[in-house]
């Protein structure tokens, strides 16, 4: 089950190369990222509070991967500003 959580949290990062190449985070689904980050963070805190590292470790990794997605969204905005050149 814990390995499944890591795959669940890491799945959106499969497009990281494309995000870095295009310099746009439009491939990252923001609502899923926010829910994943929130879920991982809360379960990590709970796992640490009850000293259950089988809960804390995979959810901590999930929270960390959510932070990576958040950083990518902040560094590479979803839309680039287009510059229009007058022709003629």
Short mmCIF file of N, CA and C in Angstrom, two decimals:
data_model
loop_
_atom_site.label_atom_id
_atom_site.label_comp_id
_atom_site.label_asym_id
_atom_site.label_seq_id
_atom_site.Cartn_x
_atom_site.Cartn_y
_atom_site.Cartn_z
N UNK A 1 0.83 -1.19 0.00
CA UNK A 1 0.00 0.00 0.00
C UNK A 1 0.88 1.25 0.00
N UNK A 2 1.95 1.28 0.75
CA UNK A 2 2.79 2.46 0.84
C UNK A 2 3.46 2.78 -0.49
N UNK A 3 3.85 1.76 -1.24
CA UNK A 3 4.45 1.99 -2.55
C UNK A 3 3.43 2.60 -3.49
N UNK A 4 2.18 2.17 -3.38
CA UNK A 4 1.12 2.76 -4.20
C UNK A 4 0.96 4.25 -3.92
N UNK A 5 1.10 4.64 -2.66
CA UNK A 5 0.99 6.06 -2.32
C UNK A 5 2.09 6.87 -3.00
N UNK A 6 3.29 6.34 -3.02
CA UNK A 6 4.40 7.06 -3.65
C UNK A 6 4.15 7.21 -5.15
N UNK A 7 3.64 6.15 -5.78
CA UNK A 7 3.31 6.26 -7.21
C UNK A 7 2.18 7.25 -7.43
N UNK A 8 1.20 7.24 -6.54
CA UNK A 8 0.08 8.19 -6.65
C UNK A 8 0.58 9.62 -6.56
N UNK A 9 1.42 9.91 -5.58
CA UNK A 9 1.92 11.26 -5.39
C UNK A 9 2.90 11.66 -6.50
N UNK A 10 3.67 10.72 -7.01
CA UNK A 10 4.68 11.03 -8.01
C UNK A 10 4.20 11.03 -9.44
N UNK A 11 3.01 10.51 -9.69
CA UNK A 11 2.51 10.40 -11.06
C UNK A 11 2.49 11.73 -11.82
N UNK A 12 2.04 12.83 -11.21
CA UNK A 12 2.05 14.09 -11.97
C UNK A 12 3.45 14.58 -12.33
N UNK A 13 4.47 14.09 -11.63
CA UNK A 13 5.82 14.53 -11.93
C UNK A 13 6.39 13.84 -13.18
N UNK A 14 5.62 12.93 -13.78
CA UNK A 14 6.11 12.27 -14.98
C UNK A 14 6.25 13.25 -16.14
N UNK A 15 5.62 14.39 -16.02
CA UNK A 15 5.69 15.41 -17.07
C UNK A 15 6.70 16.50 -16.75
N UNK A 16 7.56 16.26 -15.76
CA UNK A 16 8.51 17.28 -15.33
C UNK A 16 9.45 17.70 -16.46
N UNK A 17 9.88 16.77 -17.29
CA UNK A 17 10.78 17.11 -18.39
C UNK A 17 10.09 18.05 -19.38
N UNK A 18 8.82 17.80 -19.64
CA UNK A 18 8.07 18.67 -20.55
C UNK A 18 7.88 20.05 -19.95
N UNK A 19 7.61 20.11 -18.65
CA UNK A 19 7.46 21.41 -17.98
C UNK A 19 8.76 22.19 -18.07
N UNK A 20 9.88 21.52 -17.84
CA UNK A 20 11.17 22.20 -17.91
C UNK A 20 11.52 22.59 -19.35
N UNK A 21 11.15 21.77 -20.30
CA UNK A 21 11.46 22.05 -21.71
C UNK A 21 10.62 23.21 -22.25
N UNK A 22 9.33 23.20 -21.94
CA UNK A 22 8.44 24.24 -22.46
C UNK A 22 8.41 25.48 -21.58
N UNK A 23 8.96 25.35 -20.37
CA UNK A 23 8.97 26.45 -19.40
C UNK A 23 7.55 26.93 -19.10
N UNK A 24 6.63 25.98 -19.06
CA UNK A 24 5.24 26.27 -18.76
C UNK A 24 4.68 25.13 -17.91
N UNK A 25 3.96 25.49 -16.86
CA UNK A 25 3.40 24.48 -15.97
C UNK A 25 1.96 24.12 -16.34
N UNK A 26 1.56 24.39 -17.57
CA UNK A 26 0.17 24.13 -17.95
C UNK A 26 -0.18 22.64 -17.91
N UNK A 27 0.81 21.75 -17.90
CA UNK A 27 0.53 20.32 -17.81
C UNK A 27 0.24 19.85 -16.39
N UNK A 28 0.55 20.67 -15.39
CA UNK A 28 0.30 20.31 -14.00
C UNK A 28 -1.13 20.70 -13.66
N UNK A 29 -1.91 19.72 -13.23
CA UNK A 29 -3.30 19.97 -12.85
C UNK A 29 -3.32 20.55 -11.44
N UNK A 30 -3.60 21.85 -11.34
CA UNK A 30 -3.46 22.57 -10.08
C UNK A 30 -4.39 22.04 -8.97
N UNK A 31 -5.68 21.78 -9.22
CA UNK A 31 -6.52 21.26 -8.13
C UNK A 31 -6.00 19.93 -7.57
N UNK A 32 -5.52 19.05 -8.45
CA UNK A 32 -4.96 17.78 -7.98
C UNK A 32 -3.69 18.03 -7.17
N UNK A 33 -2.86 18.96 -7.61
CA UNK A 33 -1.63 19.28 -6.90
C UNK A 33 -1.94 19.79 -5.49
N UNK A 34 -2.93 20.68 -5.38
CA UNK A 34 -3.28 21.25 -4.08
C UNK A 34 -3.83 20.16 -3.16
N UNK A 35 -4.71 19.33 -3.67
CA UNK A 35 -5.27 18.24 -2.85
C UNK A 35 -4.20 17.24 -2.43
N UNK A 36 -3.32 16.91 -3.34
CA UNK A 36 -2.26 15.96 -3.05
C UNK A 36 -1.31 16.52 -1.99
N UNK A 37 -0.93 17.77 -2.14
CA UNK A 37 -0.04 18.42 -1.18
C UNK A 37 -0.70 18.50 0.19
N UNK A 38 -1.97 18.89 0.23
CA UNK A 38 -2.69 18.98 1.50
C UNK A 38 -2.83 17.61 2.16
N UNK A 39 -3.23 16.62 1.37
CA UNK A 39 -3.43 15.28 1.89
C UNK A 39 -2.12 14.70 2.44
N UNK A 40 -1.06 14.79 1.66
CA UNK A 40 0.23 14.27 2.10
C UNK A 40 0.74 14.96 3.35
N UNK A 41 0.56 16.28 3.41
CA UNK A 41 1.03 17.04 4.58
C UNK A 41 0.27 16.64 5.84
N UNK A 42 -1.05 16.56 5.73
CA UNK A 42 -1.85 16.24 6.91
C UNK A 42 -1.59 14.82 7.41
N UNK A 43 -1.50 13.86 6.49
CA UNK A 43 -1.21 12.49 6.91
C UNK A 43 0.21 12.36 7.45
N UNK A 44 1.15 13.13 6.92
CA UNK A 44 2.51 13.13 7.44
C UNK A 44 2.53 13.62 8.88
N UNK A 45 1.84 14.73 9.13
CA UNK A 45 1.78 15.27 10.50
C UNK A 45 1.13 14.26 11.44
N UNK A 46 0.04 13.62 10.99
CA UNK A 46 -0.61 12.61 11.82
C UNK A 46 0.32 11.44 12.10
N UNK A 47 1.01 10.96 11.06
CA UNK A 47 1.94 9.84 11.24
C UNK A 47 3.04 10.15 12.23
N UNK A 48 3.56 11.36 12.17
CA UNK A 48 4.60 11.76 13.12
C UNK A 48 3.99 11.88 14.52
N UNK A 49 2.78 12.43 14.62
CA UNK A 49 2.15 12.63 15.93
C UNK A 49 1.90 11.31 16.66
N UNK A 50 1.55 10.26 15.90
CA UNK A 50 1.29 8.97 16.54
C UNK A 50 2.49 8.02 16.42
N UNK A 51 3.60 8.55 15.95
CA UNK A 51 4.84 7.78 15.78
C UNK A 51 4.66 6.55 14.90
N UNK A 52 3.89 6.69 13.86
CA UNK A 52 3.68 5.61 12.90
C UNK A 52 4.38 5.99 11.60
N UNK A 53 5.58 5.47 11.41
CA UNK A 53 6.38 5.87 10.26
C UNK A 53 5.94 5.18 8.97
N UNK A 54 5.09 4.16 9.08
CA UNK A 54 4.52 3.56 7.89
C UNK A 54 3.49 4.51 7.26
N UNK A 55 2.96 5.41 8.06
CA UNK A 55 2.07 6.45 7.55
C UNK A 55 2.88 7.70 7.20
N UNK A 56 3.81 8.06 8.06
CA UNK A 56 4.54 9.33 7.91
C UNK A 56 5.46 9.35 6.70
N UNK A 57 6.21 8.27 6.47
CA UNK A 57 7.23 8.30 5.41
C UNK A 57 6.63 8.45 4.00
N UNK A 58 5.71 7.59 3.57
CA UNK A 58 5.20 7.76 2.20
C UNK A 58 4.42 9.07 2.02
N UNK A 59 3.72 9.49 3.05
CA UNK A 59 2.97 10.74 2.95
C UNK A 59 3.90 11.96 3.02
N UNK A 60 4.99 11.83 3.75
CA UNK A 60 6.01 12.89 3.74
C UNK A 60 6.64 13.03 2.37
N UNK A 61 6.93 11.88 1.73
CA UNK A 61 7.44 11.93 0.36
C UNK A 61 6.42 12.55 -0.58
N UNK A 62 5.15 12.20 -0.37
CA UNK A 62 4.09 12.79 -1.19
C UNK A 62 3.99 14.29 -1.01
N UNK A 63 4.11 14.74 0.22
CA UNK A 63 4.09 16.18 0.48
C UNK A 63 5.28 16.86 -0.18
N UNK A 64 6.45 16.23 -0.11
CA UNK A 64 7.64 16.79 -0.75
C UNK A 64 7.47 16.87 -2.27
N UNK A 65 6.88 15.83 -2.87
CA UNK A 65 6.63 15.86 -4.31
C UNK A 65 5.60 16.93 -4.65
N UNK A 66 4.64 17.15 -3.78
CA UNK A 66 3.67 18.22 -3.98
C UNK A 66 4.33 19.59 -3.93
N UNK A 67 5.31 19.74 -3.05
CA UNK A 67 6.06 21.00 -2.98
C UNK A 67 6.85 21.21 -4.27
N UNK A 68 7.41 20.15 -4.82
CA UNK A 68 8.13 20.26 -6.09
C UNK A 68 7.19 20.75 -7.18
N UNK A 69 5.98 20.20 -7.24
CA UNK A 69 5.00 20.64 -8.23
C UNK A 69 4.63 22.10 -8.01
N UNK A 70 4.46 22.49 -6.75
CA UNK A 70 4.13 23.87 -6.44
C UNK A 70 5.24 24.81 -6.89
N UNK A 71 6.48 24.43 -6.63
CA UNK A 71 7.62 25.24 -7.05
C UNK A 71 7.66 25.37 -8.57
N UNK A 72 7.40 24.25 -9.27
CA UNK A 72 7.37 24.32 -10.74
C UNK A 72 6.28 25.27 -11.22
N UNK A 73 5.14 25.25 -10.57
CA UNK A 73 4.05 26.17 -10.95
C UNK A 73 4.42 27.62 -10.69
N UNK A 74 5.19 27.87 -9.64
CA UNK A 74 5.60 29.24 -9.34
C UNK A 74 6.71 29.73 -10.26
N UNK A 75 7.64 28.84 -10.59
CA UNK A 75 8.76 29.23 -11.44
C UNK A 75 8.34 29.37 -12.90
N UNK A 76 7.53 28.43 -13.37
CA UNK A 76 7.10 28.41 -14.76
C UNK A 76 5.60 28.66 -14.83
N UNK A 77 5.18 29.91 -15.04
CA UNK A 77 3.75 30.20 -15.09
C UNK A 77 3.04 29.42 -16.19
N UNK A 78 1.74 29.28 -16.04
CA UNK A 78 0.94 28.52 -16.99
C UNK A 78 0.87 29.20 -18.35
N UNK A 79 0.84 30.51 -18.39
CA UNK A 79 0.71 31.24 -19.65
C UNK A 79 1.89 32.18 -19.83
N UNK A 80 2.42 32.18 -21.02
CA UNK A 80 3.48 33.13 -21.35
C UNK A 80 2.83 34.39 -21.90
N UNK A 81 3.44 35.52 -21.62
CA UNK A 81 2.95 36.75 -22.21
C UNK A 81 3.42 36.79 -23.66
N UNK A 82 2.49 37.00 -24.53
CA UNK A 82 2.81 37.03 -25.95
C UNK A 82 3.15 38.46 -26.37
N UNK A 83 4.14 38.58 -27.18
CA UNK A 83 4.49 39.88 -27.72
C UNK A 83 4.04 39.91 -29.18
N UNK A 84 3.33 40.97 -29.49
CA UNK A 84 2.86 41.12 -30.86
C UNK A 84 3.73 42.13 -31.58
N UNK A 85 4.12 41.79 -32.78
CA UNK A 85 4.94 42.68 -33.59
C UNK A 85 4.07 43.22 -34.72
N UNK A 86 4.17 44.53 -34.91
CA UNK A 86 3.42 45.14 -35.99
C UNK A 86 4.08 44.78 -37.31
N UNK A 87 3.25 44.41 -38.25
CA UNK A 87 3.75 44.06 -39.58
C UNK A 87 3.41 45.22 -40.51
N UNK A 88 4.41 45.66 -41.27
CA UNK A 88 4.10 46.65 -42.29
C UNK A 88 4.82 47.87 -42.16
#
